[in-house]
XYZ file of C-alpha atoms in Angstrom:
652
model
C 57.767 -2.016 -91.485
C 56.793 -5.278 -93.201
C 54.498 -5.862 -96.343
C 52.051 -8.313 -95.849
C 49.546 -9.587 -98.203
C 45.852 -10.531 -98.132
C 46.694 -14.063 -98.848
C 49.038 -14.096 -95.412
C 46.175 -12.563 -93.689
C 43.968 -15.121 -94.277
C 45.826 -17.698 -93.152
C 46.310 -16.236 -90.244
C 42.761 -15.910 -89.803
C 42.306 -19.809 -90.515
C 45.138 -20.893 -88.079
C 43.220 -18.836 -85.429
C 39.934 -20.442 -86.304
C 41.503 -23.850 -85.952
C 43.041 -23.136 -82.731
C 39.776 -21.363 -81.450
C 37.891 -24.488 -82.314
C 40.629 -27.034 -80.657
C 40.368 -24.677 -77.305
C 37.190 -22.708 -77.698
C 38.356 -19.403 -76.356
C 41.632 -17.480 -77.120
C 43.082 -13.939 -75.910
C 44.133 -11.433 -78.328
C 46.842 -10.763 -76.192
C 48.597 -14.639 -76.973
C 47.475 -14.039 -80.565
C 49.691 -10.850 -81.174
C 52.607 -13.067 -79.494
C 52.297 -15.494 -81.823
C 52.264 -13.786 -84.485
C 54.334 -11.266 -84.148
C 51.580 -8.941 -84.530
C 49.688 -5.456 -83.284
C 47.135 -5.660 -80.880
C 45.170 -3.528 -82.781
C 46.382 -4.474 -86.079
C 45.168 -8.217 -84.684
C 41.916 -7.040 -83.750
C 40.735 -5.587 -86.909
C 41.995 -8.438 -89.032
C 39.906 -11.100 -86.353
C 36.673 -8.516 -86.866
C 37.212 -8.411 -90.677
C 37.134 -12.297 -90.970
C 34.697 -13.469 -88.493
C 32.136 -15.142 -90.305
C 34.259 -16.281 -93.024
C 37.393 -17.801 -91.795
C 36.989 -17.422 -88.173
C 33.549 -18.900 -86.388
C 33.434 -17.073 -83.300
C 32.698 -13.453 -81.152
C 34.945 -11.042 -80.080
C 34.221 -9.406 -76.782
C 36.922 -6.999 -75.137
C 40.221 -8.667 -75.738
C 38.960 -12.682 -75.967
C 37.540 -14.214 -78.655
C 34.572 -17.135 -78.049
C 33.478 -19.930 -80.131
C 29.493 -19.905 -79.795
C 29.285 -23.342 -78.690
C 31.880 -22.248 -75.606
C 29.559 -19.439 -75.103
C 26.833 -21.599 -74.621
C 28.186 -24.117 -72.704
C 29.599 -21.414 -70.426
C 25.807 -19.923 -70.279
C 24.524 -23.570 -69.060
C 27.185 -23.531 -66.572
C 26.151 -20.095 -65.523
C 22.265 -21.105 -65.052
C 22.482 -24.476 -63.618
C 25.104 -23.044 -60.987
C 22.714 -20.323 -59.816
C 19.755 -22.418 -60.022
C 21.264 -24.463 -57.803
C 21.650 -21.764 -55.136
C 19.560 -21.413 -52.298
C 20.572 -18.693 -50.264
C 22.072 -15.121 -50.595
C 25.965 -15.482 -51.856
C 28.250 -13.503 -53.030
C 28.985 -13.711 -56.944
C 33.034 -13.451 -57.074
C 33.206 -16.315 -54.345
C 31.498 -18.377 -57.390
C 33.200 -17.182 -59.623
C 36.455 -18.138 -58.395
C 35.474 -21.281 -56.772
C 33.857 -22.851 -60.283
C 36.586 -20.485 -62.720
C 33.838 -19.295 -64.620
C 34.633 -16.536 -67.742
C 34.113 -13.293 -66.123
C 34.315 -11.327 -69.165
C 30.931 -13.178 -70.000
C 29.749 -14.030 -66.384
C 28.476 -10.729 -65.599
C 26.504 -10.000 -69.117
C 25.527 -13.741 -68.574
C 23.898 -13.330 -65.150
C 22.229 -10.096 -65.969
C 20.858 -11.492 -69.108
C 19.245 -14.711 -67.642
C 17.986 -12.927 -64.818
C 16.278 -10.004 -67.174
C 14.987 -12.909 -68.901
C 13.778 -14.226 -66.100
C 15.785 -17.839 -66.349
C 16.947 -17.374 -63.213
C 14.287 -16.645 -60.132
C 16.388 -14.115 -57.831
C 17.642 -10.805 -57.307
C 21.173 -9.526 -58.014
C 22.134 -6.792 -55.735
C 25.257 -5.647 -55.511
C 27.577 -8.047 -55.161
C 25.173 -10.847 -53.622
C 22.816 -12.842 -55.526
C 19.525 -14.421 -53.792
C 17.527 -17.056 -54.863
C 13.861 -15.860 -55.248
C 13.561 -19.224 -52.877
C 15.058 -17.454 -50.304
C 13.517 -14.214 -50.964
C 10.395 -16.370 -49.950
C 11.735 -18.114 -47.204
C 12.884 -14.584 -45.813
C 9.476 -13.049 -45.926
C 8.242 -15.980 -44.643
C 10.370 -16.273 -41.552
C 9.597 -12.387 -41.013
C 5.721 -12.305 -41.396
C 5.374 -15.331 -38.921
C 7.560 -13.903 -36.680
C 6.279 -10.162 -36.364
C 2.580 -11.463 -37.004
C 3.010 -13.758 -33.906
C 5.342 -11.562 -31.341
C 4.290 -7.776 -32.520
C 8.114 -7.439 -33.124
C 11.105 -8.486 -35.016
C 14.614 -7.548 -33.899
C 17.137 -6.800 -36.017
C 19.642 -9.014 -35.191
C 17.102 -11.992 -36.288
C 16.861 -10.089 -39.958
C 20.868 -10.446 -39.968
C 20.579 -14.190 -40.048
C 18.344 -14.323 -42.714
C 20.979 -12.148 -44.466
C 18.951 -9.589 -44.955
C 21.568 -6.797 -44.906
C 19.423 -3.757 -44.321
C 16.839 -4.551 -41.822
C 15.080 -1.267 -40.632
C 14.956 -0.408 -44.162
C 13.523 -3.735 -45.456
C 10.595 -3.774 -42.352
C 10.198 0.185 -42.928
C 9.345 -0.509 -46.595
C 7.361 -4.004 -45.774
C 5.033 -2.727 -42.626
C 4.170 1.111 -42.651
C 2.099 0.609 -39.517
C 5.144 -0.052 -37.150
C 7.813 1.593 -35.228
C 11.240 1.601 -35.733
C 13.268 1.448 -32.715
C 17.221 0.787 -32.296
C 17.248 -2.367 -31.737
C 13.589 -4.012 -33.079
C 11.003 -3.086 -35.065
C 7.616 -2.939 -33.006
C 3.654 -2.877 -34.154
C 1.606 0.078 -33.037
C -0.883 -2.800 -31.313
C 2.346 -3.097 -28.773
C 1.901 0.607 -28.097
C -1.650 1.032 -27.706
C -2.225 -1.818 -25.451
C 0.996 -0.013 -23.424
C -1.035 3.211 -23.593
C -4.271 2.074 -21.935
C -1.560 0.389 -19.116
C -0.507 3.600 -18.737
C -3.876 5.486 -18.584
C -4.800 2.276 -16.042
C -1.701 3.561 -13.652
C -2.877 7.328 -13.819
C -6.310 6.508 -12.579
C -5.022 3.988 -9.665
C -2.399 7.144 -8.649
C 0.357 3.946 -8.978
C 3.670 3.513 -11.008
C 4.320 1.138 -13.621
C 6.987 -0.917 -14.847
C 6.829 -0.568 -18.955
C 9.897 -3.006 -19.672
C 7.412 -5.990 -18.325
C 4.405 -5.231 -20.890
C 6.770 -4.479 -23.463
C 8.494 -7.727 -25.450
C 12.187 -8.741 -23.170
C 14.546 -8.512 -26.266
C 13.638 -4.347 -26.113
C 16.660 -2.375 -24.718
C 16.240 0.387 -21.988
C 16.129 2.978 -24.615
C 13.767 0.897 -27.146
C 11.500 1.272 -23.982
C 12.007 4.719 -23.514
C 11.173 5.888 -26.874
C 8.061 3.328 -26.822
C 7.210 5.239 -24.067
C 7.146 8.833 -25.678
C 4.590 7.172 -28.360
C 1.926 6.566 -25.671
C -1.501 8.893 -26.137
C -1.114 9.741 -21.815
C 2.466 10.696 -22.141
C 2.018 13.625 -25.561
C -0.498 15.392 -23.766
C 0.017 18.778 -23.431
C 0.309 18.699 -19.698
C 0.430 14.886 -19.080
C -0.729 13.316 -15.434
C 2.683 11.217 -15.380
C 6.141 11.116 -15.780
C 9.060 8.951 -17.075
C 11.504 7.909 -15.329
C 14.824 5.797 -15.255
C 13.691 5.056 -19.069
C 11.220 2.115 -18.624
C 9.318 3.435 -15.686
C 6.106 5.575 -15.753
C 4.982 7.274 -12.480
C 1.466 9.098 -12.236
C 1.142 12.650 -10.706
C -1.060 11.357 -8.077
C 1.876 8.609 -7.158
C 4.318 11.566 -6.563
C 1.835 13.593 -4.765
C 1.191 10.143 -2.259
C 5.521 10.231 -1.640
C 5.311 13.934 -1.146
C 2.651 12.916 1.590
C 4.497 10.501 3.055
C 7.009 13.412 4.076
C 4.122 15.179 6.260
C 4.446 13.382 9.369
C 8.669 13.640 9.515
C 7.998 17.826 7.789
C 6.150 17.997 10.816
C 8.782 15.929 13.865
C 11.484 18.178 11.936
C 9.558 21.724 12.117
C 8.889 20.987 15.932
C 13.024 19.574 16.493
C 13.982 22.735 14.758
C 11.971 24.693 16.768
C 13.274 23.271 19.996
C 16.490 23.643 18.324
C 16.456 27.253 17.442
C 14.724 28.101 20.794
C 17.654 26.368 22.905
C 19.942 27.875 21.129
C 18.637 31.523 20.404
C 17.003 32.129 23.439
C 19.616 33.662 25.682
C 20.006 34.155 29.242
C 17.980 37.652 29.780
C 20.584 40.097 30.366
C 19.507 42.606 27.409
C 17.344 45.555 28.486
C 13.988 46.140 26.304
C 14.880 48.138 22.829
C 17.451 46.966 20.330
C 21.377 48.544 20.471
C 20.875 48.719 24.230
C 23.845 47.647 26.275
C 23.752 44.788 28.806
C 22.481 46.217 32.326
C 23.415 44.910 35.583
C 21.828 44.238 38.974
C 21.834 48.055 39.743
C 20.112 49.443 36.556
C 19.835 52.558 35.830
C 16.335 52.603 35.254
C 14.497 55.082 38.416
C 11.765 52.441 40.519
C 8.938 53.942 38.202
C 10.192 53.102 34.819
C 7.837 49.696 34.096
C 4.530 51.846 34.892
C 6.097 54.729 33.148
C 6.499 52.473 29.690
C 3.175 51.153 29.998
C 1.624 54.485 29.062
C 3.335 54.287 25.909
C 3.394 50.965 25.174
C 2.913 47.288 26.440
C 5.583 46.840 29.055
C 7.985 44.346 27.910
C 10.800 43.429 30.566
C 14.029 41.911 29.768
C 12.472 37.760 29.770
C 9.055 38.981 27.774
C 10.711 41.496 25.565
C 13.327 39.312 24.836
C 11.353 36.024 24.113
C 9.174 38.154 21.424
C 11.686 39.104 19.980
C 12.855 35.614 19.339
C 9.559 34.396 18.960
C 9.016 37.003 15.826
C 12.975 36.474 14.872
C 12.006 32.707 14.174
C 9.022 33.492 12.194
C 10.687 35.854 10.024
C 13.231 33.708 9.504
C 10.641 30.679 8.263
C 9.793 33.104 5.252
C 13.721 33.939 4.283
C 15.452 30.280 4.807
C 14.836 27.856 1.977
C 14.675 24.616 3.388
C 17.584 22.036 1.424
C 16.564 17.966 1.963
C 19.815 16.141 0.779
C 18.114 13.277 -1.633
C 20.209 10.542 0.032
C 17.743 11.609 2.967
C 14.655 11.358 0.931
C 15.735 7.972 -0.934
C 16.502 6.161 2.691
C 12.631 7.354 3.923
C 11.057 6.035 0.792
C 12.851 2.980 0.788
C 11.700 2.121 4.534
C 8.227 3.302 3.054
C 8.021 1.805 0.150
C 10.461 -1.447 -0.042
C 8.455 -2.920 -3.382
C 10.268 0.084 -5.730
C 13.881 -0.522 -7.214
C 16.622 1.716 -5.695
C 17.273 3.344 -9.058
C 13.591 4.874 -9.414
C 13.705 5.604 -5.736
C 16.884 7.507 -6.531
C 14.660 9.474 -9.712
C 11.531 10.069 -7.632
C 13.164 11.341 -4.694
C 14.822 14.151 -7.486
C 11.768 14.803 -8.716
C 9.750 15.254 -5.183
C 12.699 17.213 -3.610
C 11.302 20.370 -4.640
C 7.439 19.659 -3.225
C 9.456 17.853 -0.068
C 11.036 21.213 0.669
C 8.448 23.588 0.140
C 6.077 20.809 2.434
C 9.265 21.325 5.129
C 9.175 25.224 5.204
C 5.866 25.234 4.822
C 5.260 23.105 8.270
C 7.824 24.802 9.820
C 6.003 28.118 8.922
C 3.120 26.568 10.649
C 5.092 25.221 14.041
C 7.011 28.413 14.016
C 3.848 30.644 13.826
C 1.693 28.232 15.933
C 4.034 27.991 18.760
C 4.580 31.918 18.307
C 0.680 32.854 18.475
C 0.197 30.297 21.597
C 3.296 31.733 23.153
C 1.590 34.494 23.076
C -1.394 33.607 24.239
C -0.268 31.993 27.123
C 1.855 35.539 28.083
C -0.745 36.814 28.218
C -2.644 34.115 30.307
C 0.320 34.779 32.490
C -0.226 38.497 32.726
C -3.661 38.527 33.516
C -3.119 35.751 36.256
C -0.296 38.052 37.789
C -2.148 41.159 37.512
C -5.028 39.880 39.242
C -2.772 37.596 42.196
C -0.472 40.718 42.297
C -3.477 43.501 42.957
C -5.338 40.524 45.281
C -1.825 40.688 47.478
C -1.504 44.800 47.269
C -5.067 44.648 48.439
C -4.629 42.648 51.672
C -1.298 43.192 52.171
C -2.276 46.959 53.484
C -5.123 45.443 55.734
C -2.759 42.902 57.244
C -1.437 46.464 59.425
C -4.921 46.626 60.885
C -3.501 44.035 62.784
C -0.474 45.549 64.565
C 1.417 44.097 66.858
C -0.290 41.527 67.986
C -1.705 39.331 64.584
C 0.257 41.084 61.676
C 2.984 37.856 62.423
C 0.859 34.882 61.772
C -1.065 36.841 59.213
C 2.233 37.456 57.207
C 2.967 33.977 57.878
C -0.206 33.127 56.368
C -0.342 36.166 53.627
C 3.572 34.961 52.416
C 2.224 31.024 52.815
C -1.039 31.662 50.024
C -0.775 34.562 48.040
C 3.120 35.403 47.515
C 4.221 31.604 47.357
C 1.801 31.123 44.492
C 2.798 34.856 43.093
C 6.036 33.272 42.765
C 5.442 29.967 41.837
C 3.585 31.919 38.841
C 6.767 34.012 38.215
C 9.101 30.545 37.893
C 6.471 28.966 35.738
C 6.611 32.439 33.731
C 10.160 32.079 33.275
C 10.211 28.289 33.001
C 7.972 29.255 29.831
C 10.304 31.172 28.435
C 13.575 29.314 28.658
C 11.765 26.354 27.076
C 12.121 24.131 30.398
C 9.726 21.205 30.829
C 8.648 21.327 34.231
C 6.963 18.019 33.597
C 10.208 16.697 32.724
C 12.198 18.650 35.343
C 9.723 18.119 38.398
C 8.918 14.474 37.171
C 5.077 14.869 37.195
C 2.694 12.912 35.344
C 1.917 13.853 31.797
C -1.688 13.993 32.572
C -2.103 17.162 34.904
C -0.673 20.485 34.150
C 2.642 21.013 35.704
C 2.613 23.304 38.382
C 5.440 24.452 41.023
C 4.135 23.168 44.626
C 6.998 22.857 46.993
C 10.227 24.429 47.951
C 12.187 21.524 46.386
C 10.318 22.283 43.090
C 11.239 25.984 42.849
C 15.003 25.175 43.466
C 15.192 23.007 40.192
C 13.640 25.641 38.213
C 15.935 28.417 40.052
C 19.273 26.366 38.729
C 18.088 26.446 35.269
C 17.081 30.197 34.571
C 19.826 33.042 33.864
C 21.295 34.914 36.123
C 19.540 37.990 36.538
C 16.241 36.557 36.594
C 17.456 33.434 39.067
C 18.593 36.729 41.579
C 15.605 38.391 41.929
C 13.480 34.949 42.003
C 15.658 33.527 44.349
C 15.277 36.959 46.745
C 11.796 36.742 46.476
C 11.833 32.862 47.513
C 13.935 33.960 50.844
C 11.638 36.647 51.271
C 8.690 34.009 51.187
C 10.828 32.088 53.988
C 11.410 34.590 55.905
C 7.740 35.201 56.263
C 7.577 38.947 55.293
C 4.752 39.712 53.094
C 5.999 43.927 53.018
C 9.412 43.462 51.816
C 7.581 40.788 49.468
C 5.641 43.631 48.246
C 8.221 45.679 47.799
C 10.551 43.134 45.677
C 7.697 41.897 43.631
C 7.984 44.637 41.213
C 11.436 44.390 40.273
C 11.522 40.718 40.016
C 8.080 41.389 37.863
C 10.229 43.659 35.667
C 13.201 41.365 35.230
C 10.498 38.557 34.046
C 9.194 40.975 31.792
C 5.652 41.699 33.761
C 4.457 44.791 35.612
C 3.038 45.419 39.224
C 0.657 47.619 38.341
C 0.056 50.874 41.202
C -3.186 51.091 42.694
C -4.813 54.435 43.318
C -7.863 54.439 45.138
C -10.445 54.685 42.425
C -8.617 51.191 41.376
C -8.484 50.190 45.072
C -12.541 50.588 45.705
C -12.861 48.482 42.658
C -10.871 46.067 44.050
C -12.428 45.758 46.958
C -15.999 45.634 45.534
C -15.136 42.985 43.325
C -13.717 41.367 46.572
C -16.530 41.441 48.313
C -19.056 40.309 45.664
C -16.224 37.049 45.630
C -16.841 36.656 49.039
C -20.317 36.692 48.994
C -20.838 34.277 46.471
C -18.599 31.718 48.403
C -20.593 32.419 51.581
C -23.954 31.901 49.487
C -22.785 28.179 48.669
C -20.610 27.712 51.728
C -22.057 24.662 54.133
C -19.607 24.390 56.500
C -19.858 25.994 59.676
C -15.876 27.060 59.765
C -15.594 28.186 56.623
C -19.040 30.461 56.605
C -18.032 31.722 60.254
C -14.195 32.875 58.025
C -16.309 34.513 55.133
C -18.910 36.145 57.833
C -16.139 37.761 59.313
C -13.725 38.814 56.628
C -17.033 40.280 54.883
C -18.010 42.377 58.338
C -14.383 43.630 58.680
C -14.365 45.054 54.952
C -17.735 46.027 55.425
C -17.530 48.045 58.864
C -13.801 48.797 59.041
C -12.818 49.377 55.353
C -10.425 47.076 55.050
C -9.640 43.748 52.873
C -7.635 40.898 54.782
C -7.095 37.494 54.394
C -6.706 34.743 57.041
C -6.706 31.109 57.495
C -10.167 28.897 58.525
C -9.285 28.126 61.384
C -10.364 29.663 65.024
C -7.304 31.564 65.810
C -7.609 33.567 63.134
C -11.984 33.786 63.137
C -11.129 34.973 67.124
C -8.705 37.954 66.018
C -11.277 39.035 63.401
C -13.919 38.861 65.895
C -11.774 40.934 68.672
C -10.959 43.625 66.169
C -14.687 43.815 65.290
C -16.032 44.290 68.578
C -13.591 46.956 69.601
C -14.949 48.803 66.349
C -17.451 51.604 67.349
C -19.429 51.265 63.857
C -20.473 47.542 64.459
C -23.865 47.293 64.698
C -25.285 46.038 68.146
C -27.614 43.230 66.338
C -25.062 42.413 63.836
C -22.507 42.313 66.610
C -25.293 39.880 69.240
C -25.490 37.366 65.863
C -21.474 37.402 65.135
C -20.829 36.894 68.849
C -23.620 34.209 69.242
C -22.199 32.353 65.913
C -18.804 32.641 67.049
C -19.149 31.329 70.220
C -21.864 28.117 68.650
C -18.915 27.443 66.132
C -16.243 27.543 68.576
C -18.164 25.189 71.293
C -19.364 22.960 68.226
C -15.661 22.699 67.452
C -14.671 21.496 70.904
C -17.517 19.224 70.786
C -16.214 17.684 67.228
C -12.675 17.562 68.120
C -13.485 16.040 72.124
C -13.404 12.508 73.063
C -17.269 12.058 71.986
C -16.324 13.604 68.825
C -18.772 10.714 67.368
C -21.575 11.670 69.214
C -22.262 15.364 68.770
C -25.003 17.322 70.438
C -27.245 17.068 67.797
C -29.400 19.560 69.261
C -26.005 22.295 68.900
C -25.173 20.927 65.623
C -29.020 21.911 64.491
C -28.127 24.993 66.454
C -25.400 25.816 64.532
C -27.108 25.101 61.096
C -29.733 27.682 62.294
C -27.378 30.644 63.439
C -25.719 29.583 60.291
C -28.234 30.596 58.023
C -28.966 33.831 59.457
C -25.428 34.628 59.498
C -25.229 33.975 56.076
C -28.106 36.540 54.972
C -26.788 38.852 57.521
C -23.328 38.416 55.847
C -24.797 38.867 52.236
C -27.481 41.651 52.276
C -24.664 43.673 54.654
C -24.706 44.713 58.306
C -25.819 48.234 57.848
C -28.456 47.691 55.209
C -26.412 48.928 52.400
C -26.212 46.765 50.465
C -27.395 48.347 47.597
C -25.793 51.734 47.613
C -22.468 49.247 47.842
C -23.617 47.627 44.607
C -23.923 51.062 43.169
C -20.240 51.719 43.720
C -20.238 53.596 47.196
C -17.123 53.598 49.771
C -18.501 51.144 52.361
């Protein structure tokens, strides 16, 4: 250790004064070098003597002459006065080498005393200049626009900018990339209501400012009044776009029209492909029968006691007909949304392809229940007229068939000499038309278009006419049924109205229809009703022919029991009248008027059809017109006089 005295002290004390005056700041750290001495040793004896041999402060390890302090202090002020933007206090610092152990206390000190207009915060200082200019460039901005983005805040160097505009305007929104005023939104809103009441759509990102990103739209959006209701009459989508309830409901519409085309192609569809070629007997689990069933000749009449008869075409189209109905309230109904987006594009080419894409997700649903629902409709539609037109075709071949059963047995009166042409006749009328009937029946049922098939104008109802007619529709039905139809048509060619008769009721089965038997009680019915047909024709009838064809068939049924049918022509008037005469039951005055009428018709007929066919006795013709209107009451009120009991249901 070393002994030093006071007197050593202080002139160690002076030499540092001298040399703190010469340089105006010193570091305790080069005093202890050059002296030789403890730091802390040195720092107590520079506290004990300041004031009286050293004229200057101590602060942390450097000592200051006053006048250094206070030219540092100008330095300090007059370098941040001069500032006029936010900068960062160490860059100064290093660029002008200012004191930092007094910088800091410096700073603080003349802003506190309010020297210096600005704001220290953190490491930046800004001018109060700035500050200004800053709020300036803000207010003008948002005032003018409605918004300020942030990014514009950033080159005012304001660091925090959706703190400093949450703090400045409590009346806006803060969004990612802007801050927006609530006018902005509320004139958005009453766009929005606008677009519900018009049932339209709505674009927000061109009422809203440009700079605002897809989700700044978006959650603008979610701030309108229409949009927070509780069950809100639109819907966002892709972001910027609003779409009103109504505007969905108007695409969902659009879909009616093609629901509709695809209900009825699905229909045709299913029924081409379901409805198969009738070789299943009636009853499910039942094997497939053959030409030689097993069934005994009775077996249609002997189901329809129990129930409907349904042959193997009928029974078998109901059964696909109620099949396909069922199945409309099992199947969903999928629409792929590619398939929805293409129709709404062709229908609506003003939207954008990406809404398109959201709307056609958010219809898909109401699209598919629109699609099962109108196939529901086609599917039960078409069933229910189906139906109704079976049974349009079962009362048409109840009544042809019974008409044919009828006359068939009367056409034996006729033996040997007239049942030929009156077969002829019997298989040219009735049984040609019972099977034209039985084709169309079937025709029905496989889903052929005879308009199509026969070529005949859309207009008129397509009927089977010729022979060339039934062989199309022969080639296109299934086997079983095209056997028995095709017998019956050779039947029909070969002119034989009993075997006819006898066919009809198996072919009937096979097409899922029933000949039904006549009894007698049925058979005086029949005939009655006949006869009241007859005489209404004959009460309109004017031509001579065709009243002398009604006369007769009415006397025949009326005198000899029995129900024929013959052409109007006088071949077939002459065998009537022969068979009449030869009946002992005619009356004598009835029989006088016939013969008269017969033989005025037939001479009148010569006349017409002679060489003077243009100048006709008008003194027969007058004759004829006379005799004709006897006839006619004769006819009518009946030739015994009975014509009442007959009304009252009496064998004639």
């Amino acid at each position: 250790g070393e002994l030093l005295t006071s007197y050593y002290l202080d002139s160690v004390a002076e030499e540092i004064n001298e040399a703190l005056q010469e340089s105006g700041q010193i570091q305790l750290s080069d005093l202890t070098i050059r002296f030789n001495l403890p730091s802390e040793f040195m720092r107590d004896l520079i506290q004990q003597r300041i004031g009286t041999f050293i004229f200057g402060k101590l602060k942390n390890a450097t000592l200051f002459t006053q006048a250094y302090v206070q030219r540092h202090l100008a330095r300090v002020r007059g370098l941040f006065n001069a500032v006029t933007k936010a900068t960062v206090v160490s860059q100064l610092v290093q660029q002008y080498k200012l004191d930092e152990s007094l910088f800091y206390a410096m700073l603080d000190e003349l802003i506190r005393d309010q020297k210096l207009a600005g704001k220290l915060q953190g490491p930046t200082f800004t001018p109060a200049l700035f500050l200004a200019t800053q709020e300036s460039v803000v207010d003008s901005f948002y005032s003018q626009n409605g918004y300020v983005e942030y990014e514009r805040l950033k080159k005012v160097q304001i660091t925090n900018p959706k703190q400093y505009l949450m703090n400045r305007y409590k009346d806006g929104l803060t969004l990612e990339s802007c801050f927006l005023h609530r006018k902005l939104i509320a004139h958005l809103d009453a766009t929005v209501e606008e677009t519900v009441r018009d049932e339209s759509w709505l674009d927000c990102s061109e009422i809203l400012p440009s700079p605002l990103s897809p989700s700044d739209v978006a959650a603008v959006v979610k701030e309108c009044g229409v949009m927070k209701k509780a069950k809100p009459q639109a819907v966002q989508l892709c972001q910027a776009y609003v779409v009103s309830v109504g505007f969905l409901d108007k695409c969902v519409r659009i879909f009616e029209s093609k629901a509709a085309e695809a209900a009825q192609t699905e229909f045709l569809r299913k029924t081409s492909t379901t409805v198969e070629p009738l070789e299943e007997s009636e009853g499910k689990g039942s094997k497939k029968s053959t030409k030689k069933s097993n069934l005994p000749k009775e077996e249609p009449a002997a189901k329809k006691k129990s129930k409907p008869s349904k042959g193997k075409g009928r029974g078998r189209q109901d059964s696909d007909d109620e099949d396909m109905t069922g199945e409309t309230d099992r199947e969903a109904v999928s629409i792929s949304l590619t398939e929805l987006a293409k129709h709404l594009t062709k229908e609506l080419p003003d939207l954008d392809q990406e809404l398109i894409g959201e709307i056609a997700e958010r219809i898909r649903g109401a699209v598919s229940e629109l699609y099962a629902k109108s196939r529901a409709t086609v599917f039960s539609s078409t069933a229910t007229l189906r139906r109704q037109k079976q049974e349009q075709f079962s009362s048409r071949f109840d009544s042809m068939s019974q008409e044919l059963l009828l006359v068939q047995r009367g056409t034996a009166w006729f033996e040997p000499e007239g049942a030929g042409p009156l077969n002829a006749y019997l298989c040219k009328t009735i049984c040609s038309d019972l099977l034209n009937l039985l084709l169309e029946n079937q025709a029905f049922h496989q889903f052929i278009e005879l308009s199509d098939l026969l070529r005949i104008d859309s207009n008129e109802e397509p009927r089977i006419k010729t022979t060339a007619d039934r062989r199309k529709v022969l080639e296109r039905l299934p086997p079983d049924v095209n056997r028995v139809l095709n017998r019956l048509s050779e039947i029909v060619t070969r002119k034989n109205a009993a075997e006819f008769v006898t066919a009809l009721e198996e072919a009937a089965f096979e097409c899922g229809l029933r000949v039904r038997k006549m009894d007698k009680k049925q058979e005086r019915q029949n005939s009655l009703a006949r006869r009241e047909t007859l005489r209404e024709q004959l009460r309109i009838e004017s031509d001579p022919n065709r009243v002398l064809q009604l006369s007769l068939l009415l006397a025949v049924q009326e005198v000899c029991n029995v129900c024929v049918t013959v052409p109007c022509e006088m071949w077939a008037c002459a065998l009537l009248w022969e068979r009449l005469r030869q009946n002992s039951e005619m009356p004598e005055t009835a029989a006088k008027s016939l013969g008269d009428f017969f033989e005025s018709v037939q001479k009148w007929q010569r006349t017409k059809q002679s060489s003077e066919a243009q100048s006709v006795d008008l003194e027969l013709s007058k004759a004829v017109e006379a005799e004709m209107i006897q006839i006619r009451e004769l006819a009518v009120n009946g030739l015994k006089g009975r014509r009442a009991n007959v009304n009252e249901g009496e064998s004639p």
